[in-house]
Amino acid sequence: MAETRPSSPPRKPSRRIGDPGAMKDFFANLRSAPQAFQDSLLRHGKPTSDRAKSQAIFTNFFLHLLPVRTHLHSIKAATTLGLGVATLVLFLLLCITGILLMIYYKPSIDQAYDSMLDIANVVPTGRLIRNVHRWAAHGMVVCVILHMARAFYTAAYKRPRQFNWVVGMVLFVLTLGLSFTGYLLPWDQLAFWAVTIGANIAQSPREVTDALGITSYFDLGGLQKELLLGAHEVGQEALIRFYVLHVMVLPILAAVFLGIHFWRIRKDGGLARPSSADALPPLLPAPSSPAPLKTWGLMGVMKGRTAAVNLELANTITTWPNVMYVIGAATMVTTLLMIVLGTIYDAPLKESANPAVPENPAKAPWYFLGLQELVSYSAFMGGVGIPTIVILGLALVPYLDREKEDIGIWFSGRKGRLVALASAVLAAVVVTGLLWFTVTYGWLRNWPATSQLPQIVITLVNPGTALVLCFALWSIAVVKTTNSTRMGAIALFTCFLIGFVILTYFATVHRGPNWQFYWSMSDWPEH
């Protein structure tokens, strides 16, 4: 049979030069240009059908990170508490307000503080923008921590989501880095001495190299401090370095990993949910015929004529516009909260940085205050050793806890809730007791019998390592008692979470000048 070729479309007759029809078409095209642009941008028409709703996701670069259909369980408030969306919104708020602040900010030690005064007192709405930026930074740290806790307690790190948990840990570190690098930019006393503390922590490995007598050959602490500050002290080089990290390097990395994080959520099957969430609704019984087990309708997202097709779409809704309403609501609530906080509470700004007049007490940002409490006993273990152990330990959780169990259930059921409660009580008693002991009796250097111990012993044997050892032993005991690595992971994570909260509170409220203990800030001696 001879091959038939499709006929080409008829050609329009060519027009002669000066033909008024060309100009008529030109003006008609000019009038319809806005509609033509809209049609080229939104090529699927209004999302009034399942097909158009799915195409709204397929053809949009930003929405393509979301699935075409979303499980009903994923949009319940109790599933995520809106923490993931809130974190993303806060990051975008930080980018927007940060760009506005960059217009007036001058990254120079001679002009940075004055530019902050201008932003607060001269630039229209400058004070509000800076306040929102500050509150969004704190809010992002809180939301990331809570989001990580939610994912952990619902076992959302289990296969196939192990890698995405690691990506989340990277985002957690980047969030802390963003907040810390931005802390120096106002160039006031609070910022200068907080970063000075951070620089000394970066130099803390020198405790170990000094004890081993190898600092002259291998000064890791000095190298870390110089990489952080670009010099030996906090000055112009540090300000420029922190500025570049804060406004360019870390935001770009955070945006890249956020994209990976959301993409992996989609590719790993959506948010973690229990098997009970996939139960068929009464109006959609399982097909009686064994075949076919799986078929697809158009694009795998629309209802078809066979029971297996509809089975695939059970308990799901189109992402556009249903999920977009939920995301929009969370966005508005988060933004409104930041504006309200920024209107009521001003971001702190103390006197201009003065290296000759140290702050007393000089405190790190609140999310590092728990570590600063441990640093007061050992700078290396409190500032480097223990954080490294915790971060690496959390990143390894998905690869150490491989028990096959139903995911998406808080604390993995009743047993997990009991383990978490017992671990929280144990951690509260141990941390509070250890703080009372150190305040009352001090530590090794304060005892005559051990005051001459080698520096390496003082560095490694401190309250921080005692807490980590106690928590680890408790976790091992839980694993042996329950015969479950998942229960052991819950125990260890809960201990570290409660320990972080108590240490942060203690260093915030009860540590005053010279890092002495006071019942309240009103008891601090007047200068």
Short mmCIF file of C-alpha atoms in Angstrom, two decimals:
data_model
loop_
_atom_site.label_atom_id
_atom_site.label_comp_id
_atom_site.label_asym_id
_atom_site.label_seq_id
_atom_site.Cartn_x
_atom_site.Cartn_y
_atom_site.Cartn_z
CA MET A 1 0.00 0.00 0.00
CA ALA A 2 1.38 3.36 -0.92
CA GLU A 3 2.25 5.63 1.98
CA THR A 4 0.05 8.66 2.28
CA ARG A 5 1.48 11.89 3.56
CA PRO A 6 -0.53 14.44 5.50
CA SER A 7 -1.51 17.37 3.41
CA SER A 8 0.17 20.64 4.30
CA PRO A 9 -1.98 23.51 5.54
CA PRO A 10 -3.17 25.88 2.85
CA ARG A 11 -0.96 28.87 2.31
CA LYS A 12 -2.29 32.32 2.77
CA PRO A 13 -2.09 34.39 -0.33
CA SER A 14 0.84 36.77 -0.23
CA ARG A 15 0.05 40.42 0.03
CA ARG A 16 1.47 43.11 -2.14
CA ILE A 17 3.43 46.05 -0.79
CA GLY A 18 1.09 48.76 0.34
CA ASP A 19 -1.82 46.38 0.83
CA PRO A 20 -4.00 47.93 3.61
CA GLY A 21 -4.92 44.45 4.83
CA ALA A 22 -1.48 44.03 6.46
CA MET A 23 -1.89 47.15 8.55
CA LYS A 24 -5.39 46.06 9.48
CA ASP A 25 -3.99 42.74 10.74
CA PHE A 26 -1.22 44.56 12.58
CA PHE A 27 -3.63 46.72 14.59
CA ALA A 28 -5.88 43.74 15.25
CA ASN A 29 -2.90 41.81 16.58
CA LEU A 30 -1.88 44.80 18.68
CA ARG A 31 -5.31 44.95 20.29
CA SER A 32 -5.32 41.23 21.03
CA ALA A 33 -1.67 41.11 22.20
CA PRO A 34 -2.55 40.98 25.95
CA GLN A 35 -4.90 38.05 25.40
CA ALA A 36 -2.36 36.32 23.14
CA PHE A 37 0.32 36.74 25.81
CA GLN A 38 -1.98 35.28 28.45
CA ASP A 39 -2.80 32.33 26.16
CA SER A 40 0.90 31.67 25.57
CA LEU A 41 1.60 31.83 29.31
CA LEU A 42 -1.42 29.79 30.47
CA ARG A 43 -1.83 27.34 27.61
CA HIS A 44 -4.29 25.04 29.35
CA GLY A 45 -7.21 27.42 29.85
CA LYS A 46 -9.12 27.92 33.05
CA PRO A 47 -8.69 25.01 35.53
CA THR A 48 -12.32 23.90 35.37
CA SER A 49 -11.64 20.21 34.63
CA ASP A 50 -9.27 17.54 35.92
CA ARG A 51 -7.30 17.82 32.70
CA ALA A 52 -6.85 21.60 32.98
CA LYS A 53 -6.03 21.36 36.70
CA SER A 54 -3.32 18.79 36.04
CA GLN A 55 -1.91 20.87 33.18
CA ALA A 56 -1.69 23.85 35.56
CA ILE A 57 0.92 21.85 37.47
CA PHE A 58 2.67 20.34 34.46
CA THR A 59 3.19 23.63 32.64
CA ASN A 60 4.24 25.81 35.61
CA PHE A 61 7.91 25.82 36.56
CA PHE A 62 7.27 26.59 40.24
CA LEU A 63 4.19 24.42 40.73
CA HIS A 64 5.92 21.48 39.01
CA LEU A 65 7.66 20.78 42.32
CA LEU A 66 4.24 19.70 43.57
CA PRO A 67 2.43 16.55 42.44
CA VAL A 68 -0.60 16.84 40.18
CA ARG A 69 -2.76 15.15 42.82
CA THR A 70 -2.27 15.25 46.59
CA HIS A 71 -3.41 12.79 49.20
CA LEU A 72 -6.12 14.07 51.52
CA HIS A 73 -4.06 13.03 54.55
CA SER A 74 -1.28 15.42 53.50
CA ILE A 75 -3.40 18.56 53.85
CA LYS A 76 -4.69 17.77 57.34
CA ALA A 77 -3.45 20.25 59.93
CA ALA A 78 -2.21 17.48 62.23
CA THR A 79 -0.06 15.93 59.50
CA THR A 80 2.55 18.68 59.16
CA LEU A 81 1.23 21.51 61.37
CA GLY A 82 2.05 23.73 58.39
CA LEU A 83 5.71 23.87 59.47
CA GLY A 84 7.19 23.10 56.06
CA VAL A 85 5.20 25.81 54.29
CA ALA A 86 5.87 28.27 57.14
CA THR A 87 9.61 27.64 56.84
CA LEU A 88 9.53 28.28 53.09
CA VAL A 89 7.48 31.46 53.56
CA LEU A 90 9.89 32.74 56.20
CA PHE A 91 12.82 32.06 53.87
CA LEU A 92 11.12 34.06 51.11
CA LEU A 93 10.33 36.87 53.57
CA LEU A 94 13.98 36.93 54.58
CA CYS A 95 15.03 37.19 50.93
CA ILE A 96 12.58 40.01 50.17
CA THR A 97 13.27 42.07 53.30
CA GLY A 98 16.99 41.33 53.00
CA ILE A 99 17.10 42.76 49.47
CA LEU A 100 15.32 45.90 50.67
CA LEU A 101 17.78 46.28 53.55
CA MET A 102 20.75 45.81 51.20
CA ILE A 103 19.75 48.98 49.34
CA TYR A 104 20.66 51.10 52.37
CA TYR A 105 23.16 48.91 54.24
CA LYS A 106 26.89 49.63 53.91
CA PRO A 107 29.19 46.67 54.80
CA SER A 108 31.94 48.78 56.35
CA ILE A 109 32.93 48.91 60.01
CA ASP A 110 32.91 52.72 59.74
CA GLN A 111 29.43 52.97 58.19
CA ALA A 112 27.52 49.77 59.04
CA TYR A 113 26.20 50.98 62.40
CA ASP A 114 25.21 54.40 61.00
CA SER A 115 23.38 52.73 58.12
CA MET A 116 21.42 50.66 60.66
CA LEU A 117 20.44 53.88 62.44
CA ASP A 118 19.34 55.38 59.12
CA ILE A 119 17.27 52.30 58.30
CA ALA A 120 15.56 52.47 61.69
CA ASN A 121 15.01 56.22 61.88
CA VAL A 122 15.19 57.78 58.38
CA VAL A 123 14.18 55.23 55.74
CA PRO A 124 10.36 55.03 55.39
CA THR A 125 9.14 51.70 56.88
CA GLY A 126 12.80 50.81 57.39
CA ARG A 127 12.31 49.93 61.05
CA LEU A 128 9.40 47.61 60.23
CA ILE A 129 11.33 45.89 57.43
CA ARG A 130 14.30 45.27 59.72
CA ASN A 131 12.03 44.03 62.51
CA VAL A 132 10.25 41.61 60.16
CA HIS A 133 13.63 40.39 58.89
CA ARG A 134 14.82 39.76 62.42
CA TRP A 135 11.67 37.96 63.53
CA ALA A 136 11.56 35.90 60.34
CA ALA A 137 15.13 34.76 61.01
CA HIS A 138 14.24 33.61 64.53
CA GLY A 139 10.99 32.10 63.29
CA MET A 140 12.79 30.12 60.60
CA VAL A 141 15.14 28.56 63.16
CA VAL A 142 12.18 27.60 65.36
CA CYS A 143 10.17 26.19 62.44
CA VAL A 144 13.11 24.16 61.13
CA ILE A 145 13.66 22.59 64.56
CA LEU A 146 9.96 21.82 65.01
CA HIS A 147 9.67 20.53 61.43
CA MET A 148 12.62 18.22 62.01
CA ALA A 149 11.04 16.97 65.25
CA ARG A 150 7.71 16.35 63.48
CA ALA A 151 9.41 14.37 60.70
CA PHE A 152 11.38 12.33 63.24
CA TYR A 153 8.48 11.48 65.52
CA THR A 154 6.33 10.37 62.56
CA ALA A 155 9.18 8.20 61.17
CA ALA A 156 9.24 10.25 57.98
CA TYR A 157 12.95 9.46 57.60
CA LYS A 158 12.39 5.80 56.75
CA ARG A 159 12.81 4.27 53.32
CA PRO A 160 12.52 5.69 50.67
CA ARG A 161 12.93 9.05 52.42
CA GLN A 162 16.38 8.51 53.97
CA PHE A 163 18.22 10.87 51.63
CA ASN A 164 15.63 13.61 52.06
CA TRP A 165 16.19 13.45 55.84
CA VAL A 166 19.89 14.09 55.18
CA VAL A 167 18.95 17.01 52.91
CA GLY A 168 16.83 18.34 55.78
CA MET A 169 19.82 18.16 58.10
CA VAL A 170 21.85 20.17 55.57
CA LEU A 171 19.07 22.78 55.50
CA PHE A 172 19.11 22.87 59.31
CA VAL A 173 22.85 23.67 59.30
CA LEU A 174 22.40 26.27 56.53
CA THR A 175 19.60 27.92 58.52
CA LEU A 176 21.86 28.28 61.55
CA GLY A 177 24.61 29.60 59.29
CA LEU A 178 22.29 32.19 57.76
CA SER A 179 21.20 33.44 61.18
CA PHE A 180 24.74 33.51 62.57
CA THR A 181 26.30 35.36 59.62
CA GLY A 182 23.52 37.95 59.72
CA TYR A 183 24.13 38.53 63.42
CA LEU A 184 27.33 40.52 62.81
CA LEU A 185 25.99 42.93 60.18
CA PRO A 186 24.49 45.58 62.54
CA TRP A 187 28.01 46.03 63.97
CA ASP A 188 26.79 46.83 67.47
CA GLN A 189 28.11 45.53 70.78
CA LEU A 190 25.69 42.60 70.80
CA ALA A 191 26.78 41.47 67.34
CA PHE A 192 30.50 42.03 67.80
CA TRP A 193 30.88 40.06 71.00
CA ALA A 194 28.51 37.28 69.95
CA VAL A 195 30.63 36.67 66.85
CA THR A 196 33.78 36.94 68.97
CA ILE A 197 32.44 34.06 71.04
CA GLY A 198 31.76 32.11 67.84
CA ALA A 199 35.29 32.78 66.61
CA ASN A 200 36.76 31.55 69.89
CA ILE A 201 34.67 28.38 69.58
CA ALA A 202 36.03 27.89 66.05
CA GLN A 203 39.52 28.18 67.55
CA SER A 204 38.73 25.70 70.34
CA PRO A 205 40.45 22.67 68.71
CA ARG A 206 43.62 24.41 69.87
CA GLU A 207 42.73 23.06 73.34
CA VAL A 208 43.43 19.56 72.06
CA THR A 209 46.47 20.42 69.95
CA ASP A 210 47.98 22.39 72.87
CA ALA A 211 47.42 19.43 75.20
CA LEU A 212 49.09 17.13 72.68
CA GLY A 213 51.90 19.62 72.02
CA ILE A 214 51.37 19.75 68.25
CA THR A 215 49.92 23.24 67.80
CA SER A 216 53.13 24.56 66.25
CA TYR A 217 52.86 21.87 63.55
CA PHE A 218 49.10 21.52 63.16
CA ASP A 219 46.97 24.42 64.36
CA LEU A 220 43.48 23.37 63.23
CA GLY A 221 41.79 25.83 65.61
CA GLY A 222 43.77 28.80 64.35
CA LEU A 223 43.05 27.80 60.74
CA GLN A 224 39.30 27.56 61.40
CA LYS A 225 39.22 30.96 63.08
CA GLU A 226 41.14 32.61 60.26
CA LEU A 227 38.88 31.03 57.64
CA LEU A 228 35.84 32.29 59.52
CA LEU A 229 37.07 35.85 60.12
CA GLY A 230 39.58 36.35 57.32
CA ALA A 231 41.91 37.68 60.02
CA HIS A 232 42.93 37.03 63.63
CA GLU A 233 40.26 39.34 65.08
CA VAL A 234 36.73 40.46 64.27
CA GLY A 235 37.11 43.41 61.92
CA GLN A 236 36.53 44.63 58.37
CA GLU A 237 37.58 41.32 56.80
CA ALA A 238 35.10 39.43 59.00
CA LEU A 239 32.28 41.86 58.20
CA ILE A 240 32.80 41.54 54.44
CA ARG A 241 33.11 37.77 54.71
CA PHE A 242 29.93 37.43 56.77
CA TYR A 243 28.11 39.83 54.44
CA VAL A 244 28.96 37.82 51.31
CA LEU A 245 28.03 34.56 53.02
CA HIS A 246 24.77 36.00 54.33
CA VAL A 247 23.47 37.72 51.19
CA MET A 248 24.75 35.40 48.46
CA VAL A 249 26.50 32.11 49.23
CA LEU A 250 24.24 30.66 51.93
CA PRO A 251 20.91 31.84 50.39
CA ILE A 252 21.85 30.25 47.05
CA LEU A 253 22.79 26.99 48.75
CA ALA A 254 19.59 27.09 50.81
CA ALA A 255 17.48 27.67 47.67
CA VAL A 256 19.15 24.76 45.88
CA PHE A 257 18.66 22.35 48.77
CA LEU A 258 15.08 23.57 49.30
CA GLY A 259 14.36 22.69 45.68
CA ILE A 260 15.92 19.25 46.14
CA HIS A 261 13.98 18.79 49.38
CA PHE A 262 10.59 19.54 47.82
CA TRP A 263 11.38 17.52 44.71
CA ARG A 264 12.36 14.50 46.79
CA ILE A 265 9.11 14.74 48.75
CA ARG A 266 7.26 14.39 45.46
CA LYS A 267 9.45 11.60 44.09
CA ASP A 268 9.33 9.64 47.38
CA GLY A 269 5.55 9.38 47.25
CA GLY A 270 4.47 12.56 49.00
CA LEU A 271 4.33 13.19 52.71
CA ALA A 272 4.64 10.18 55.00
CA ARG A 273 1.24 8.74 55.87
CA PRO A 274 0.01 5.62 57.67
CA SER A 275 -1.45 2.72 55.70
CA SER A 276 -4.85 3.45 57.24
CA ALA A 277 -4.96 6.73 55.28
CA ASP A 278 -5.12 4.71 52.04
CA ALA A 279 -8.29 2.83 53.04
CA LEU A 280 -10.86 2.93 50.27
CA PRO A 281 -13.91 5.14 50.78
CA PRO A 282 -17.26 3.33 50.93
CA LEU A 283 -18.24 4.56 47.45
CA LEU A 284 -15.17 3.00 45.85
CA PRO A 285 -14.98 -0.75 46.62
CA ALA A 286 -11.97 -2.75 45.53
CA PRO A 287 -12.42 -4.42 42.12
CA SER A 288 -13.59 -8.06 42.31
CA SER A 289 -11.67 -9.06 39.20
CA PRO A 290 -7.95 -9.75 39.82
CA ALA A 291 -6.90 -8.06 36.58
CA PRO A 292 -5.80 -5.48 35.79
CA LEU A 293 -3.94 -4.54 38.98
CA LYS A 294 -2.91 -1.12 37.74
CA THR A 295 -3.89 0.99 34.76
CA TRP A 296 -3.74 4.69 34.08
CA GLY A 297 -6.07 7.26 32.70
CA LEU A 298 -4.91 10.39 30.94
CA MET A 299 -1.52 11.42 32.43
CA GLY A 300 -2.16 9.05 35.33
CA VAL A 301 -4.15 11.71 37.13
CA MET A 302 -7.71 11.40 35.87
CA LYS A 303 -10.51 8.97 36.53
CA GLY A 304 -10.99 6.25 33.96
CA ARG A 305 -13.47 3.54 33.09
CA THR A 306 -11.89 0.70 35.08
CA ALA A 307 -11.95 0.18 38.83
CA ALA A 308 -8.15 -0.02 39.00
CA VAL A 309 -7.80 3.50 37.60
CA ASN A 310 -10.12 4.96 40.21
CA LEU A 311 -8.37 2.91 42.88
CA GLU A 312 -5.15 4.77 42.10
CA LEU A 313 -6.88 8.12 42.62
CA ALA A 314 -8.77 7.21 45.80
CA ASN A 315 -8.39 9.65 48.71
CA THR A 316 -6.64 12.22 46.51
CA ILE A 317 -7.56 15.68 45.27
CA THR A 318 -6.15 17.87 42.54
CA THR A 319 -3.31 20.02 43.80
CA TRP A 320 -4.63 22.95 41.81
CA PRO A 321 -6.47 24.72 43.29
CA ASN A 322 -7.19 22.76 46.51
CA VAL A 323 -3.66 22.49 47.93
CA MET A 324 -2.83 25.98 46.69
CA TYR A 325 -5.62 27.32 48.94
CA VAL A 326 -3.98 25.61 51.93
CA ILE A 327 -0.53 26.94 51.01
CA GLY A 328 -1.99 30.41 50.47
CA ALA A 329 -3.69 30.37 53.87
CA ALA A 330 -0.48 29.25 55.63
CA THR A 331 1.43 31.95 53.76
CA MET A 332 -0.95 34.71 54.84
CA VAL A 333 -1.00 33.58 58.48
CA THR A 334 2.81 33.36 58.65
CA THR A 335 3.29 36.73 56.97
CA LEU A 336 0.68 38.39 59.18
CA LEU A 337 2.32 37.02 62.32
CA MET A 338 5.73 38.39 61.28
CA ILE A 339 4.24 41.82 60.51
CA VAL A 340 2.45 41.91 63.87
CA LEU A 341 5.62 40.93 65.74
CA GLY A 342 7.65 43.43 63.72
CA THR A 343 5.17 46.18 64.56
CA ILE A 344 5.11 45.47 68.31
CA TYR A 345 8.73 44.47 69.02
CA ASP A 346 11.82 46.25 67.71
CA ALA A 347 14.94 44.33 66.74
CA PRO A 348 17.67 45.10 69.30
CA LEU A 349 20.42 47.56 68.46
CA LYS A 350 22.97 48.40 71.13
CA GLU A 351 25.88 50.83 71.05
CA SER A 352 28.33 50.74 68.18
CA ALA A 353 30.84 47.87 68.39
CA ASN A 354 33.81 48.67 70.65
CA PRO A 355 36.55 46.01 70.94
CA ALA A 356 37.92 47.81 74.02
CA VAL A 357 34.66 47.50 76.02
CA PRO A 358 33.52 43.86 76.25
CA GLU A 359 29.90 42.98 76.87
CA ASN A 360 29.29 41.37 80.24
CA PRO A 361 27.70 38.95 79.84
CA ALA A 362 28.61 38.41 76.20
CA LYS A 363 26.05 35.95 74.90
CA ALA A 364 25.70 34.13 71.61
CA PRO A 365 22.38 34.07 69.68
CA TRP A 366 19.68 32.18 71.59
CA TYR A 367 19.93 29.07 69.43
CA PHE A 368 23.60 28.76 70.42
CA LEU A 369 23.14 29.57 74.11
CA GLY A 370 22.78 25.90 75.06
CA LEU A 371 26.16 25.25 73.46
CA GLN A 372 27.61 28.33 75.18
CA GLU A 373 26.63 26.80 78.52
CA LEU A 374 28.63 23.69 77.60
CA VAL A 375 31.45 25.82 76.17
CA SER A 376 31.92 27.39 79.60
CA TYR A 377 33.25 23.99 80.72
CA SER A 378 35.09 22.98 77.54
CA ALA A 379 35.20 25.14 74.43
CA PHE A 380 36.18 22.24 72.17
CA MET A 381 33.66 19.65 73.30
CA GLY A 382 30.86 22.16 73.88
CA GLY A 383 31.34 24.09 70.65
CA VAL A 384 32.76 21.53 68.21
CA GLY A 385 32.81 17.97 69.52
CA ILE A 386 29.25 17.56 70.82
CA PRO A 387 27.52 19.49 67.95
CA THR A 388 29.42 17.36 65.43
CA ILE A 389 28.39 14.16 67.20
CA VAL A 390 24.74 15.26 67.34
CA ILE A 391 24.55 16.37 63.67
CA LEU A 392 26.26 13.23 62.35
CA GLY A 393 24.20 11.04 64.67
CA LEU A 394 20.94 12.55 63.45
CA ALA A 395 22.02 12.24 59.81
CA LEU A 396 22.74 8.52 60.34
CA VAL A 397 19.39 7.75 62.00
CA PRO A 398 17.67 6.52 58.78
CA TYR A 399 20.55 4.14 58.10
CA LEU A 400 20.71 2.76 61.64
CA ASP A 401 16.96 2.42 62.24
CA ARG A 402 15.72 0.23 59.38
CA GLU A 403 12.80 -1.45 61.10
CA LYS A 404 9.86 -1.99 58.79
CA GLU A 405 6.85 -0.37 60.35
CA ASP A 406 3.92 1.83 59.51
CA ILE A 407 5.06 5.43 59.01
CA GLY A 408 3.23 8.69 59.50
CA ILE A 409 2.07 7.73 63.01
CA TRP A 410 3.17 10.01 65.84
CA PHE A 411 5.73 8.26 68.07
CA SER A 412 4.96 5.00 66.21
CA GLY A 413 2.10 4.25 68.57
CA ARG A 414 1.50 3.92 72.30
CA LYS A 415 4.87 2.33 73.08
CA GLY A 416 6.69 5.23 71.44
CA ARG A 417 4.67 7.78 73.39
CA LEU A 418 5.62 6.09 76.65
CA VAL A 419 9.29 5.97 75.64
CA ALA A 420 9.24 9.64 74.65
CA LEU A 421 7.59 10.63 77.94
CA ALA A 422 10.03 8.59 80.03
CA SER A 423 12.96 10.01 78.05
CA ALA A 424 11.73 13.57 78.50
CA VAL A 425 11.43 13.09 82.28
CA LEU A 426 14.87 11.46 82.46
CA ALA A 427 16.50 14.21 80.39
CA ALA A 428 14.87 16.95 82.47
CA VAL A 429 16.06 15.36 85.74
CA VAL A 430 19.59 14.67 84.47
CA VAL A 431 20.17 18.07 82.86
CA THR A 432 18.67 20.02 85.77
CA GLY A 433 20.59 17.93 88.28
CA LEU A 434 23.87 18.40 86.42
CA LEU A 435 23.35 22.16 86.20
CA TRP A 436 22.58 22.32 89.93
CA PHE A 437 25.70 20.28 90.67
CA THR A 438 28.01 22.46 88.55
CA VAL A 439 26.57 25.70 89.96
CA THR A 440 26.93 24.43 93.54
CA TYR A 441 30.20 22.50 93.38
CA GLY A 442 31.82 23.51 90.11
CA TRP A 443 33.71 21.00 87.98
CA LEU A 444 37.15 19.42 87.80
CA ARG A 445 39.19 22.65 87.84
CA ASN A 446 37.32 23.82 90.96
CA TRP A 447 38.20 20.78 93.03
CA PRO A 448 41.58 20.74 94.83
CA ALA A 449 42.04 17.01 94.29
CA THR A 450 41.68 17.31 90.48
CA SER A 451 42.86 20.86 89.83
CA GLN A 452 46.19 19.62 88.42
CA LEU A 453 44.72 17.21 85.91
CA PRO A 454 46.16 17.36 82.38
CA GLN A 455 44.39 19.70 79.98
CA ILE A 456 43.32 16.85 77.72
CA VAL A 457 41.33 15.33 80.61
CA ILE A 458 39.68 18.67 81.40
CA THR A 459 38.78 19.04 77.73
CA LEU A 460 37.24 15.61 77.28
CA VAL A 461 35.68 15.06 80.72
CA ASN A 462 33.08 17.78 81.17
CA PRO A 463 29.33 18.12 81.77
CA GLY A 464 28.61 18.04 78.03
CA THR A 465 30.27 14.66 77.50
CA ALA A 466 28.63 13.40 80.69
CA LEU A 467 25.20 14.32 79.25
CA VAL A 468 25.93 12.69 75.89
CA LEU A 469 27.17 9.53 77.61
CA CYS A 470 24.10 9.39 79.86
CA PHE A 471 21.72 9.85 76.93
CA ALA A 472 23.54 7.23 74.86
CA LEU A 473 23.39 4.67 77.70
CA TRP A 474 19.68 5.36 78.16
CA SER A 475 19.08 4.85 74.43
CA ILE A 476 20.96 1.53 74.48
CA ALA A 477 18.93 0.42 77.51
CA VAL A 478 15.69 1.27 75.68
CA VAL A 479 16.80 -0.70 72.61
CA LYS A 480 17.56 -3.76 74.75
CA THR A 481 14.35 -3.44 76.77
CA THR A 482 11.99 -2.92 73.82
CA ASN A 483 14.01 -4.86 71.25
CA SER A 484 13.46 -1.94 68.86
CA THR A 485 15.97 0.45 67.28
CA ARG A 486 13.09 2.81 66.55
CA MET A 487 12.31 3.12 70.27
CA GLY A 488 16.00 3.72 70.98
CA ALA A 489 16.08 6.49 68.36
CA ILE A 490 12.99 8.12 69.90
CA ALA A 491 14.62 7.98 73.33
CA LEU A 492 17.88 9.55 72.15
CA PHE A 493 16.24 12.28 70.06
CA THR A 494 13.89 13.22 72.90
CA CYS A 495 16.77 13.46 75.36
CA PHE A 496 18.73 15.79 73.10
CA LEU A 497 15.65 17.91 72.37
CA ILE A 498 14.77 18.37 76.04
CA GLY A 499 18.42 18.96 76.90
CA PHE A 500 18.64 21.68 74.24
CA VAL A 501 15.52 23.44 75.59
CA ILE A 502 16.66 23.37 79.24
CA LEU A 503 20.24 24.46 78.49
CA THR A 504 18.95 27.32 76.30
CA TYR A 505 16.57 28.49 79.02
CA PHE A 506 19.23 28.22 81.73
CA ALA A 507 21.85 30.20 79.78
CA THR A 508 19.27 32.82 78.78
CA VAL A 509 17.69 33.51 82.16
CA HIS A 510 20.11 32.36 84.85
CA ARG A 511 23.53 33.31 83.48
CA GLY A 512 24.55 36.90 84.19
CA PRO A 513 27.79 38.92 84.32
CA ASN A 514 30.94 36.78 84.37
CA TRP A 515 28.65 33.84 83.54
CA GLN A 516 27.58 33.62 87.16
CA PHE A 517 24.29 32.05 88.26
CA TYR A 518 21.40 34.38 89.13
CA TRP A 519 17.79 33.49 89.80
CA SER A 520 16.62 36.26 87.47
CA MET A 521 17.99 39.14 85.43
CA SER A 522 16.75 41.58 88.06
CA ASP A 523 19.41 40.20 90.40
CA TRP A 524 22.28 41.17 88.12
CA PRO A 525 24.69 43.66 89.72
CA GLU A 526 24.50 47.17 88.34
CA HIS A 527 27.54 48.45 86.46
#
